PDB file of C-alpha atoms in Angstrom:
ATOM      1  CA  MET S 233      23.283 -12.836 -31.350  1.00  0.00           C
ATOM      2  CA  PRO S 234      20.585 -11.510 -29.120  1.00  0.00           C
ATOM      3  CA  THR S 235      19.097 -13.212 -26.265  1.00  0.00           C
ATOM      4  CA  LEU S 236      16.041 -15.282 -26.692  1.00  0.00           C
ATOM      5  CA  PRO S 237      13.141 -13.153 -24.798  1.00  0.00           C
ATOM      6  CA  ALA S 238      10.847 -15.607 -23.336  1.00  0.00           C
ATOM      7  CA  LEU S 239      11.498 -17.212 -20.016  1.00  0.00           C
ATOM      8  CA  ASP S 240       9.834 -20.205 -17.920  1.00  0.00           C
ATOM      9  CA  PRO S 241       8.607 -18.405 -14.725  1.00  0.00           C
ATOM     10  CA  SER S 242       9.920 -21.468 -12.564  1.00  0.00           C
ATOM     11  CA  THR S 243      13.612 -20.394 -13.495  1.00  0.00           C
ATOM     12  CA  VAL S 244      12.967 -16.724 -11.782  1.00  0.00           C
ATOM     13  CA  PRO S 245      14.014 -16.938  -8.071  1.00  0.00           C
ATOM     14  CA  GLU S 246      11.102 -16.716  -5.715  1.00  0.00           C
ATOM     15  CA  ARG S 247      11.095 -13.286  -3.518  1.00  0.00           C
ATOM     16  CA  PHE S 248       9.727 -14.207   0.167  1.00  0.00           C
ATOM     17  CA  GLY S 249       8.807 -11.529   2.803  1.00  0.00           C
ATOM     18  CA  SER S 250       6.822  -8.589   3.651  1.00  0.00           C
ATOM     19  CA  ALA S 251       7.852  -4.912   4.207  1.00  0.00           C
ATOM     20  CA  TYR S 252       4.875  -4.603   6.371  1.00  0.00           C
ATOM     21  CA  PRO S 253       5.290  -3.516  10.242  1.00  0.00           C
ATOM     22  CA  GLU S 254       6.354  -7.089  11.876  1.00  0.00           C
ATOM     23  CA  GLU S 255       2.831  -6.940  13.428  1.00  0.00           C
ATOM     24  CA  PHE S 256       0.978  -7.289  10.055  1.00  0.00           C
ATOM     25  CA  ARG S 257       3.269  -9.756   8.143  1.00  0.00           C
ATOM     26  CA  GLU S 258       1.873 -13.227   9.746  1.00  0.00           C
ATOM     27  CA  ARG S 259      -0.887 -13.727   7.128  1.00  0.00           C
ATOM     28  CA  VAL S 260       1.250 -13.108   3.931  1.00  0.00           C
ATOM     29  CA  ARG S 261       4.316 -14.562   5.338  1.00  0.00           C
ATOM     30  CA  ALA S 262       3.968 -17.987   3.037  1.00  0.00           C
ATOM     31  CA  ARG S 263       3.292 -15.925   0.096  1.00  0.00           C
ATOM     32  CA  ARG S 264       5.899 -15.936  -2.682  1.00  0.00           C
ATOM     33  CA  LYS S 265       6.480 -13.763  -5.646  1.00  0.00           C
ATOM     34  CA  ARG S 266       8.326 -14.198  -8.849  1.00  0.00           C
ATOM     35  CA  ALA S 267       9.380 -10.736 -10.596  1.00  0.00           C
ATOM     36  CA  LEU S 268       8.590 -11.524 -14.129  1.00  0.00           C
ATOM     37  CA  GLY S 269       8.468  -7.914 -15.478  1.00  0.00           C
ATOM     38  CA  ASN S 270      11.751  -7.094 -13.940  1.00  0.00           C
ATOM     39  CA  GLU S 271      13.471 -10.204 -14.911  1.00  0.00           C
ATOM     40  CA  LEU S 272      12.159  -9.575 -18.487  1.00  0.00           C
ATOM     41  CA  GLY S 273      13.747  -5.792 -18.399  1.00  0.00           C
ATOM     42  CA  LEU S 274      10.296  -4.009 -17.942  1.00  0.00           C
ATOM     43  CA  THR S 275      10.322  -0.882 -16.024  1.00  0.00           C
ATOM     44  CA  HIS S 276       6.756   0.767 -17.042  1.00  0.00           C
ATOM     45  CA  TYR S 277       4.967  -1.541 -14.767  1.00  0.00           C
ATOM     46  CA  GLY S 278       5.595  -4.431 -12.302  1.00  0.00           C
ATOM     47  CA  VAL S 279       4.310  -8.089 -13.379  1.00  0.00           C
ATOM     48  CA  ASN S 280       4.446 -10.781 -10.627  1.00  0.00           C
ATOM     49  CA  LEU S 281       3.616 -14.427 -10.613  1.00  0.00           C
ATOM     50  CA  VAL S 282       2.472 -15.063  -7.140  1.00  0.00           C
ATOM     51  CA  THR S 283       2.057 -18.361  -5.344  1.00  0.00           C
ATOM     52  CA  VAL S 284      -0.309 -18.243  -2.214  1.00  0.00           C
ATOM     53  CA  PRO S 285      -0.328 -21.551  -0.066  1.00  0.00           C
ATOM     54  CA  PRO S 286      -3.557 -22.410   1.760  1.00  0.00           C
ATOM     55  CA  GLY S 287      -4.446 -20.231   4.679  1.00  0.00           C
ATOM     56  CA  SER S 288      -2.255 -17.079   3.189  1.00  0.00           C
ATOM     57  CA  TRP S 289      -3.102 -13.681   2.090  1.00  0.00           C
ATOM     58  CA  SER S 290      -2.109 -12.089  -0.954  1.00  0.00           C
ATOM     59  CA  ALA S 291      -1.760  -8.967   1.078  1.00  0.00           C
ATOM     60  CA  LEU S 292      -3.536  -6.878   3.696  1.00  0.00           C
ATOM     61  CA  ARG S 293      -6.853  -5.462   2.210  1.00  0.00           C
ATOM     62  CA  HIS S 294      -5.730  -2.117   0.363  1.00  0.00           C
ATOM     63  CA  TRP S 295      -6.241   0.109  -2.414  1.00  0.00           C
ATOM     64  CA  HIS S 296      -3.878   2.551  -4.418  1.00  0.00           C
ATOM     65  CA  THR S 297      -4.509   6.062  -4.807  1.00  0.00           C
ATOM     66  CA  ARG S 298      -2.679   6.316  -8.336  1.00  0.00           C
ATOM     67  CA  GLN S 299      -1.942   2.869  -9.698  1.00  0.00           C
ATOM     68  CA  ASP S 300      -3.859   0.695 -11.701  1.00  0.00           C
ATOM     69  CA  GLU S 301      -3.849  -3.006 -10.624  1.00  0.00           C
ATOM     70  CA  PHE S 302      -4.896  -6.198 -12.457  1.00  0.00           C
ATOM     71  CA  VAL S 303      -4.960  -9.884 -11.334  1.00  0.00           C
ATOM     72  CA  TYR S 304      -5.479 -12.877 -13.231  1.00  0.00           C
ATOM     73  CA  VAL S 305      -5.762 -16.373 -11.572  1.00  0.00           C
ATOM     74  CA  VAL S 306      -3.537 -19.202 -13.250  1.00  0.00           C
ATOM     75  CA  ALA S 307      -4.083 -21.954 -11.026  1.00  0.00           C
ATOM     76  CA  GLY S 308      -6.016 -23.101  -7.933  1.00  0.00           C
ATOM     77  CA  GLU S 309      -8.704 -21.102  -5.990  1.00  0.00           C
ATOM     78  CA  LEU S 310      -8.627 -17.661  -4.123  1.00  0.00           C
ATOM     79  CA  VAL S 311     -11.392 -15.868  -2.477  1.00  0.00           C
ATOM     80  CA  LEU S 312     -11.416 -11.848  -3.505  1.00  0.00           C
ATOM     81  CA  VAL S 313     -12.493  -9.921  -0.660  1.00  0.00           C
ATOM     82  CA  THR S 314     -13.707  -6.158  -1.204  1.00  0.00           C
ATOM     83  CA  ASP S 315     -16.317  -3.809   0.043  1.00  0.00           C
ATOM     84  CA  ALA S 316     -18.690  -5.557  -2.118  1.00  0.00           C
ATOM     85  CA  GLY S 317     -18.118  -8.685  -0.638  1.00  0.00           C
ATOM     86  CA  GLU S 318     -16.505 -12.094  -1.598  1.00  0.00           C
ATOM     87  CA  GLN S 319     -15.871 -13.666  -5.000  1.00  0.00           C
ATOM     88  CA  THR S 320     -14.436 -17.057  -5.434  1.00  0.00           C
ATOM     89  CA  LEU S 321     -11.852 -17.083  -8.398  1.00  0.00           C
ATOM     90  CA  GLY S 322     -10.763 -20.143 -10.061  1.00  0.00           C
ATOM     91  CA  ALA S 323      -8.199 -20.296 -12.905  1.00  0.00           C
ATOM     92  CA  GLY S 324      -8.885 -17.915 -15.807  1.00  0.00           C
ATOM     93  CA  MET S 325     -10.585 -15.170 -13.588  1.00  0.00           C
ATOM     94  CA  ALA S 326      -9.673 -11.749 -13.931  1.00  0.00           C
ATOM     95  CA  ALA S 327     -10.067  -8.792 -11.530  1.00  0.00           C
ATOM     96  CA  GLY S 328      -8.845  -5.027 -11.815  1.00  0.00           C
ATOM     97  CA  PHE S 329      -8.552  -2.189  -9.365  1.00  0.00           C
ATOM     98  CA  PRO S 330      -8.456   0.938 -10.975  1.00  0.00           C
ATOM     99  CA  ALA S 331      -6.592   3.842  -9.394  1.00  0.00           C
ATOM    100  CA  GLY S 332      -8.420   5.949  -6.808  1.00  0.00           C
ATOM    101  CA  LYS S 333     -11.342   3.527  -6.422  1.00  0.00           C
ATOM    102  CA  PRO S 334     -11.584   3.656  -2.472  1.00  0.00           C
ATOM    103  CA  ASP S 335     -12.335  -0.066  -2.118  1.00  0.00           C
ATOM    104  CA  GLY S 336      -9.909  -2.445  -0.417  1.00  0.00           C
ATOM    105  CA  HIS S 337      -9.239  -5.725  -1.926  1.00  0.00           C
ATOM    106  CA  HIS S 338      -7.000  -8.903  -1.268  1.00  0.00           C
ATOM    107  CA  LEU S 339      -7.014 -12.341  -2.197  1.00  0.00           C
ATOM    108  CA  VAL S 340      -7.215 -15.290   0.418  1.00  0.00           C
ATOM    109  CA  ASN S 341      -6.771 -18.887  -0.182  1.00  0.00           C
ATOM    110  CA  ARG S 342      -9.067 -20.660   1.850  1.00  0.00           C
ATOM    111  CA  SER S 343      -8.766 -23.995  -0.199  1.00  0.00           C
ATOM    112  CA  THR S 344      -6.459 -27.052   0.487  1.00  0.00           C
ATOM    113  CA  GLY S 345      -4.014 -26.341  -2.330  1.00  0.00           C
ATOM    114  CA  PRO S 346      -1.592 -23.808  -3.454  1.00  0.00           C
ATOM    115  CA  ALA S 347      -3.043 -20.822  -5.618  1.00  0.00           C
ATOM    116  CA  VAL S 348      -1.148 -19.016  -8.402  1.00  0.00           C
ATOM    117  CA  TYR S 349      -2.020 -15.586  -9.794  1.00  0.00           C
ATOM    118  CA  LEU S 350      -0.408 -13.014 -11.922  1.00  0.00           C
ATOM    119  CA  GLU S 351      -0.451  -9.447 -10.801  1.00  0.00           C
ATOM    120  CA  VAL S 352       0.252  -6.408 -12.563  1.00  0.00           C
ATOM    121  CA  GLY S 353       0.679  -2.822 -11.454  1.00  0.00           C
ATOM    122  CA  ASP S 354       1.900   0.495 -13.122  1.00  0.00           C
ATOM    123  CA  ARG S 355       4.839   2.746 -11.505  1.00  0.00           C
ATOM    124  CA  VAL S 356       3.188   5.971 -11.424  1.00  0.00           C
ATOM    125  CA  PRO S 357       4.869   8.305  -8.914  1.00  0.00           C
ATOM    126  CA  ALA S 358       3.591   9.555  -5.471  1.00  0.00           C
ATOM    127  CA  ASP S 359       1.465   6.500  -5.398  1.00  0.00           C
ATOM    128  CA  GLU S 360      -0.299   6.245  -1.758  1.00  0.00           C
ATOM    129  CA  VAL S 361      -1.699   2.687  -0.218  1.00  0.00           C
ATOM    130  CA  HIS S 362      -4.622   2.763   1.837  1.00  0.00           C
ATOM    131  CA  TYR S 363      -5.387  -0.132   4.457  1.00  0.00           C
ATOM    132  CA  PRO S 364      -9.134   0.040   5.502  1.00  0.00           C
ATOM    133  CA  ASP S 365      -8.980  -2.813   8.222  1.00  0.00           C
ATOM    134  CA  VAL S 366      -5.989  -1.962   9.942  1.00  0.00           C
ATOM    135  CA  ASP S 367      -4.024   1.345  11.379  1.00  0.00           C
ATOM    136  CA  LEU S 368      -1.683   1.451   8.020  1.00  0.00           C
ATOM    137  CA  PHE S 369      -0.861   3.570   5.071  1.00  0.00           C
ATOM    138  CA  VAL S 370       1.606   3.945   2.940  1.00  0.00           C
ATOM    139  CA  ASP S 371       2.696   7.615   1.990  1.00  0.00           C
ATOM    140  CA  ALA S 372       3.671   8.866  -1.577  1.00  0.00           C
ATOM    141  CA  SER S 373       7.302   8.498  -0.415  1.00  0.00           C
ATOM    142  CA  PHE S 374       6.688   4.812   0.345  1.00  0.00           C
ATOM    143  CA  VAL S 375       6.876   5.454   4.222  1.00  0.00           C
ATOM    144  CA  MET S 376       4.937   3.478   6.380  1.00  0.00           C
ATOM    145  CA  ARG S 377       2.536   5.232   8.814  1.00  0.00           C
ATOM    146  CA  HIS S 378       0.024   4.953  11.610  1.00  0.00           C
ATOM    147  CA  LYS S 379      -3.341   6.704  10.177  1.00  0.00           C
ATOM    148  CA  GLY S 380      -2.486   9.285  12.609  1.00  0.00           C
ATOM    149  CA  GLY S 381       0.606  10.130  10.715  1.00  0.00           C
ATOM    150  CA  GLU S 382       3.176   8.638  12.861  1.00  0.00           C
ATOM    151  CA  PRO S 383       5.920   6.545  11.117  1.00  0.00           C
ATOM    152  CA  TYR S 384       6.208   2.916  11.982  1.00  0.00           C
TER     153      TYR S 384
ATOM    154  CA  MET T 247     -23.740  -1.999  -3.034  1.00  0.00           C
ATOM    155  CA  PRO T 248     -20.505  -2.120  -5.046  1.00  0.00           C
ATOM    156  CA  THR T 249     -20.215  -4.077  -8.005  1.00  0.00           C
ATOM    157  CA  LEU T 250     -18.194  -7.238  -7.521  1.00  0.00           C
ATOM    158  CA  PRO T 251     -14.819  -6.519  -9.313  1.00  0.00           C
ATOM    159  CA  ALA T 252     -13.953  -9.864 -10.694  1.00  0.00           C
ATOM    160  CA  LEU T 253     -14.919 -11.355 -14.230  1.00  0.00           C
ATOM    161  CA  ASP T 254     -15.066 -14.411 -16.236  1.00  0.00           C
ATOM    162  CA  PRO T 255     -13.360 -13.248 -19.359  1.00  0.00           C
ATOM    163  CA  SER T 256     -15.862 -15.645 -21.426  1.00  0.00           C
ATOM    164  CA  THR T 257     -18.274 -12.845 -20.816  1.00  0.00           C
ATOM    165  CA  VAL T 258     -16.156 -10.035 -22.527  1.00  0.00           C
ATOM    166  CA  PRO T 259     -17.236  -9.483 -25.931  1.00  0.00           C
ATOM    167  CA  GLU T 260     -14.496 -10.448 -28.675  1.00  0.00           C
ATOM    168  CA  ARG T 261     -12.723  -8.130 -30.801  1.00  0.00           C
ATOM    169  CA  PHE T 262     -12.212  -9.100 -34.388  1.00  0.00           C
ATOM    170  CA  GLY T 263     -10.402  -7.294 -37.110  1.00  0.00           C
ATOM    171  CA  SER T 264      -7.284  -5.321 -37.317  1.00  0.00           C
ATOM    172  CA  ALA T 265      -6.517  -1.631 -38.185  1.00  0.00           C
ATOM    173  CA  TYR T 266      -3.425  -2.678 -40.333  1.00  0.00           C
ATOM    174  CA  PRO T 267      -3.707  -1.652 -44.164  1.00  0.00           C
ATOM    175  CA  GLU T 268      -5.777  -4.205 -45.923  1.00  0.00           C
ATOM    176  CA  GLU T 269      -2.727  -5.765 -47.530  1.00  0.00           C
ATOM    177  CA  PHE T 270      -1.322  -6.842 -44.240  1.00  0.00           C
ATOM    178  CA  ARG T 271      -4.375  -8.097 -42.460  1.00  0.00           C
ATOM    179  CA  GLU T 272      -4.763 -11.478 -43.876  1.00  0.00           C
ATOM    180  CA  ARG T 273      -2.303 -13.301 -41.205  1.00  0.00           C
ATOM    181  CA  VAL T 274      -4.251 -11.642 -38.230  1.00  0.00           C
ATOM    182  CA  ARG T 275      -7.823 -12.076 -39.380  1.00  0.00           C
ATOM    183  CA  ALA T 276      -8.808 -14.738 -37.281  1.00  0.00           C
ATOM    184  CA  ARG T 277      -7.270 -13.487 -34.102  1.00  0.00           C
ATOM    185  CA  ARG T 278      -9.805 -12.292 -31.324  1.00  0.00           C
ATOM    186  CA  LYS T 279      -9.197 -10.045 -28.395  1.00  0.00           C
ATOM    187  CA  ARG T 280     -10.856  -9.463 -25.325  1.00  0.00           C
ATOM    188  CA  ALA T 281     -10.153  -6.346 -23.561  1.00  0.00           C
ATOM    189  CA  LEU T 282     -10.174  -7.354 -20.055  1.00  0.00           C
ATOM    190  CA  GLY T 283      -8.472  -4.196 -18.709  1.00  0.00           C
ATOM    191  CA  ASN T 284     -11.074  -1.790 -20.406  1.00  0.00           C
ATOM    192  CA  GLU T 285     -13.816  -3.784 -19.253  1.00  0.00           C
ATOM    193  CA  LEU T 286     -12.506  -3.662 -15.652  1.00  0.00           C
ATOM    194  CA  GLY T 287     -12.071   0.201 -15.584  1.00  0.00           C
ATOM    195  CA  LEU T 288      -8.293   0.134 -15.936  1.00  0.00           C
ATOM    196  CA  THR T 289      -6.731   2.944 -17.847  1.00  0.00           C
ATOM    197  CA  HIS T 290      -3.143   3.066 -17.285  1.00  0.00           C
ATOM    198  CA  TYR T 291      -2.466   0.095 -19.498  1.00  0.00           C
ATOM    199  CA  GLY T 292      -4.479  -2.502 -21.543  1.00  0.00           C
ATOM    200  CA  VAL T 293      -4.487  -6.012 -20.603  1.00  0.00           C
ATOM    201  CA  ASN T 294      -6.151  -8.336 -23.567  1.00  0.00           C
ATOM    202  CA  LEU T 295      -6.987 -11.973 -23.577  1.00  0.00           C
ATOM    203  CA  VAL T 296      -5.997 -12.872 -27.113  1.00  0.00           C
ATOM    204  CA  THR T 297      -7.083 -16.120 -28.743  1.00  0.00           C
ATOM    205  CA  VAL T 298      -5.056 -17.084 -31.933  1.00  0.00           C
ATOM    206  CA  PRO T 299      -6.421 -19.761 -34.342  1.00  0.00           C
ATOM    207  CA  PRO T 300      -3.988 -22.393 -35.907  1.00  0.00           C
ATOM    208  CA  GLY T 301      -2.352 -20.775 -38.761  1.00  0.00           C
ATOM    209  CA  SER T 302      -2.707 -17.087 -37.475  1.00  0.00           C
ATOM    210  CA  TRP T 303      -0.220 -14.501 -36.150  1.00  0.00           C
ATOM    211  CA  SER T 304      -0.742 -12.428 -32.997  1.00  0.00           C
ATOM    212  CA  ALA T 305       0.362  -9.092 -35.142  1.00  0.00           C
ATOM    213  CA  LEU T 306       2.883  -8.341 -37.614  1.00  0.00           C
ATOM    214  CA  ARG T 307       6.299  -8.323 -36.313  1.00  0.00           C
ATOM    215  CA  HIS T 308       6.848  -5.063 -34.382  1.00  0.00           C
ATOM    216  CA  TRP T 309       8.421  -3.304 -31.550  1.00  0.00           C
ATOM    217  CA  HIS T 310       7.401  -0.146 -29.655  1.00  0.00           C
ATOM    218  CA  THR T 311       9.584   2.727 -28.923  1.00  0.00           C
ATOM    219  CA  ARG T 312       7.858   3.816 -25.689  1.00  0.00           C
ATOM    220  CA  GLN T 313       5.562   1.054 -24.580  1.00  0.00           C
ATOM    221  CA  ASP T 314       6.792  -2.014 -22.695  1.00  0.00           C
ATOM    222  CA  GLU T 315       4.836  -5.133 -23.535  1.00  0.00           C
ATOM    223  CA  PHE T 316       4.490  -8.527 -21.913  1.00  0.00           C
ATOM    224  CA  VAL T 317       2.567 -11.699 -22.731  1.00  0.00           C
ATOM    225  CA  TYR T 318       1.783 -14.869 -20.844  1.00  0.00           C
ATOM    226  CA  VAL T 319       0.772 -18.077 -22.676  1.00  0.00           C
ATOM    227  CA  VAL T 320      -2.538 -19.299 -21.053  1.00  0.00           C
ATOM    228  CA  ALA T 321      -3.204 -22.048 -23.348  1.00  0.00           C
ATOM    229  CA  GLY T 322      -2.023 -23.985 -26.316  1.00  0.00           C
ATOM    230  CA  GLU T 323       1.500 -23.328 -28.074  1.00  0.00           C
ATOM    231  CA  LEU T 324       2.629 -20.407 -29.928  1.00  0.00           C
ATOM    232  CA  VAL T 325       5.848 -19.991 -31.666  1.00  0.00           C
ATOM    233  CA  LEU T 326       7.734 -16.238 -30.573  1.00  0.00           C
ATOM    234  CA  VAL T 327       9.717 -15.003 -33.518  1.00  0.00           C
ATOM    235  CA  THR T 328      12.307 -12.512 -32.782  1.00  0.00           C
ATOM    236  CA  ASP T 329      15.569 -11.237 -34.304  1.00  0.00           C
ATOM    237  CA  ALA T 330      16.985 -14.063 -31.885  1.00  0.00           C
ATOM    238  CA  GLY T 331      15.190 -16.645 -33.580  1.00  0.00           C
ATOM    239  CA  GLU T 332      12.494 -18.679 -32.515  1.00  0.00           C
ATOM    240  CA  GLN T 333      11.147 -19.868 -29.489  1.00  0.00           C
ATOM    241  CA  THR T 334       8.144 -22.158 -28.889  1.00  0.00           C
ATOM    242  CA  LEU T 335       5.938 -21.269 -25.925  1.00  0.00           C
ATOM    243  CA  GLY T 336       3.653 -23.586 -23.960  1.00  0.00           C
ATOM    244  CA  ALA T 337       1.195 -22.704 -21.471  1.00  0.00           C
ATOM    245  CA  GLY T 338       2.775 -20.562 -18.505  1.00  0.00           C
ATOM    246  CA  MET T 339       5.692 -19.153 -20.639  1.00  0.00           C
ATOM    247  CA  ALA T 340       5.961 -15.420 -20.358  1.00  0.00           C
ATOM    248  CA  ALA T 341       7.906 -13.111 -22.471  1.00  0.00           C
ATOM    249  CA  GLY T 342       8.795  -9.198 -22.220  1.00  0.00           C
ATOM    250  CA  PHE T 343       9.500  -6.554 -24.978  1.00  0.00           C
ATOM    251  CA  PRO T 344      10.829  -3.290 -23.541  1.00  0.00           C
ATOM    252  CA  ALA T 345      10.171  -0.024 -25.012  1.00  0.00           C
ATOM    253  CA  GLY T 346      12.739   1.212 -27.393  1.00  0.00           C
ATOM    254  CA  LYS T 347      14.445  -2.267 -27.883  1.00  0.00           C
ATOM    255  CA  PRO T 348      14.815  -2.420 -31.894  1.00  0.00           C
ATOM    256  CA  ASP T 349      13.901  -6.140 -31.995  1.00  0.00           C
ATOM    257  CA  GLY T 350      10.481  -7.097 -33.720  1.00  0.00           C
ATOM    258  CA  HIS T 351       8.492  -9.689 -32.069  1.00  0.00           C
ATOM    259  CA  HIS T 352       5.286 -11.608 -32.924  1.00  0.00           C
ATOM    260  CA  LEU T 353       3.466 -14.980 -31.983  1.00  0.00           C
ATOM    261  CA  VAL T 354       2.454 -17.650 -34.561  1.00  0.00           C
ATOM    262  CA  ASN T 355       0.320 -20.391 -34.009  1.00  0.00           C
ATOM    263  CA  ARG T 356       2.031 -23.368 -35.984  1.00  0.00           C
ATOM    264  CA  SER T 357       0.075 -26.022 -33.820  1.00  0.00           C
ATOM    265  CA  THR T 358      -3.364 -27.922 -34.727  1.00  0.00           C
ATOM    266  CA  GLY T 359      -5.462 -26.079 -31.797  1.00  0.00           C
ATOM    267  CA  PRO T 360      -6.060 -22.556 -30.496  1.00  0.00           C
ATOM    268  CA  ALA T 361      -3.609 -20.835 -28.385  1.00  0.00           C
ATOM    269  CA  VAL T 362      -4.498 -18.318 -25.731  1.00  0.00           C
ATOM    270  CA  TYR T 363      -2.373 -15.505 -24.025  1.00  0.00           C
ATOM    271  CA  LEU T 364      -2.401 -12.404 -22.289  1.00  0.00           C
ATOM    272  CA  GLU T 365      -0.806  -9.300 -23.362  1.00  0.00           C
ATOM    273  CA  VAL T 366      -0.151  -6.073 -21.577  1.00  0.00           C
ATOM    274  CA  GLY T 367       1.097  -2.847 -22.754  1.00  0.00           C
ATOM    275  CA  ASP T 368       1.275   0.532 -21.297  1.00  0.00           C
ATOM    276  CA  ARG T 369      -0.400   3.720 -22.799  1.00  0.00           C
ATOM    277  CA  VAL T 370       2.499   5.895 -22.877  1.00  0.00           C
ATOM    278  CA  PRO T 371       1.735   8.890 -25.064  1.00  0.00           C
ATOM    279  CA  ALA T 372       4.040   9.460 -28.412  1.00  0.00           C
ATOM    280  CA  ASP T 373       4.736   5.819 -28.888  1.00  0.00           C
ATOM    281  CA  GLU T 374       5.664   4.621 -32.441  1.00  0.00           C
ATOM    282  CA  VAL T 375       5.364   1.224 -33.713  1.00  0.00           C
ATOM    283  CA  HIS T 376       8.120  -0.488 -36.327  1.00  0.00           C
ATOM    284  CA  TYR T 377       7.661  -3.351 -38.303  1.00  0.00           C
ATOM    285  CA  PRO T 378      10.845  -4.514 -39.879  1.00  0.00           C
ATOM    286  CA  ASP T 379       9.675  -7.002 -42.271  1.00  0.00           C
ATOM    287  CA  VAL T 380       7.025  -4.704 -44.242  1.00  0.00           C
ATOM    288  CA  ASP T 381       6.925  -1.375 -45.479  1.00  0.00           C
ATOM    289  CA  LEU T 382       4.989   0.070 -42.648  1.00  0.00           C
ATOM    290  CA  PHE T 383       5.408   2.113 -39.293  1.00  0.00           C
ATOM    291  CA  VAL T 384       2.882   3.804 -36.974  1.00  0.00           C
ATOM    292  CA  ASP T 385       3.898   7.390 -35.940  1.00  0.00           C
ATOM    293  CA  ALA T 386       3.397   8.913 -32.519  1.00  0.00           C
ATOM    294  CA  SER T 387      -0.062  10.202 -33.699  1.00  0.00           C
ATOM    295  CA  PHE T 388      -1.286   6.463 -34.622  1.00  0.00           C
ATOM    296  CA  VAL T 389      -0.836   7.288 -38.260  1.00  0.00           C
ATOM    297  CA  MET T 390      -0.026   4.508 -40.433  1.00  0.00           C
ATOM    298  CA  ARG T 391       2.810   5.285 -42.780  1.00  0.00           C
ATOM    299  CA  HIS T 392       5.032   3.637 -45.624  1.00  0.00           C
ATOM    300  CA  LYS T 393       8.550   3.822 -44.258  1.00  0.00           C
ATOM    301  CA  GLY T 394       8.989   6.758 -46.875  1.00  0.00           C
ATOM    302  CA  GLY T 395       6.816   8.715 -44.718  1.00  0.00           C
ATOM    303  CA  GLU T 396       3.595   8.926 -47.100  1.00  0.00           C
ATOM    304  CA  PRO T 397       0.310   7.940 -45.063  1.00  0.00           C
ATOM    305  CA  TYR T 398      -1.671   4.706 -46.015  1.00  0.00           C
TER     306      TYR T 398
END
């Protein structure tokens, strides 16, 4: 008998922590991710259900050279920060960040309750990640480097 | 000044209709899709917000040879039908259909109110779509054919 293919995300373990260099972890430390796509056996793209507590960030502001990113707010309120300014996103709002568009983005919870969003990103090879606000980039081999090139 | 990247899905036009051969359209005719990913400039995968009125289906039961599919129920109630049986999905439930897994799926609205879900599918080339319950398959060039091979 095949396995029933749907799941309740609350049954998926939460992933804590960040791979950023220690000096950049503070603002994302409380963020929690459930890797729904992995749990469902998908390999072409990742789908995470992310909980962002008050005061936390989704990530450092960043953009990808080769990955398309999509976010959909499920609950609560998040402020999307990009070069264009700030947009407050409530439940049901969507945003997209096309590969190679050099405009850093992140989601900040300035509200008093938790916010939850879905994030999708494809797994194209040789993606780089750029961080306009800090001395960091991730190269095409996933190595975190200073902007001058030296690895962390 | 760059454009603000987030959108309210209610501002995205709804797409009606189906590319199925006429004899298969009846059960999906009332389904409506908003192509959020396209609207946001994403090209690596599609993200649609789909409204399924009572009595409607998301699609004929099908599976993809090369595309990973993901769905997340936003509102209402849908019954997921696969070879494993039926699962009733309320808001917040997720399901995934890995490329090449030969188990047809679709979502059926047997409730009295509309249901809304997000669907994600990557755009891998040469995907085929198989329909276990009817005399139809879509070949790697998007041609709809009878199972014997003749085009519709």
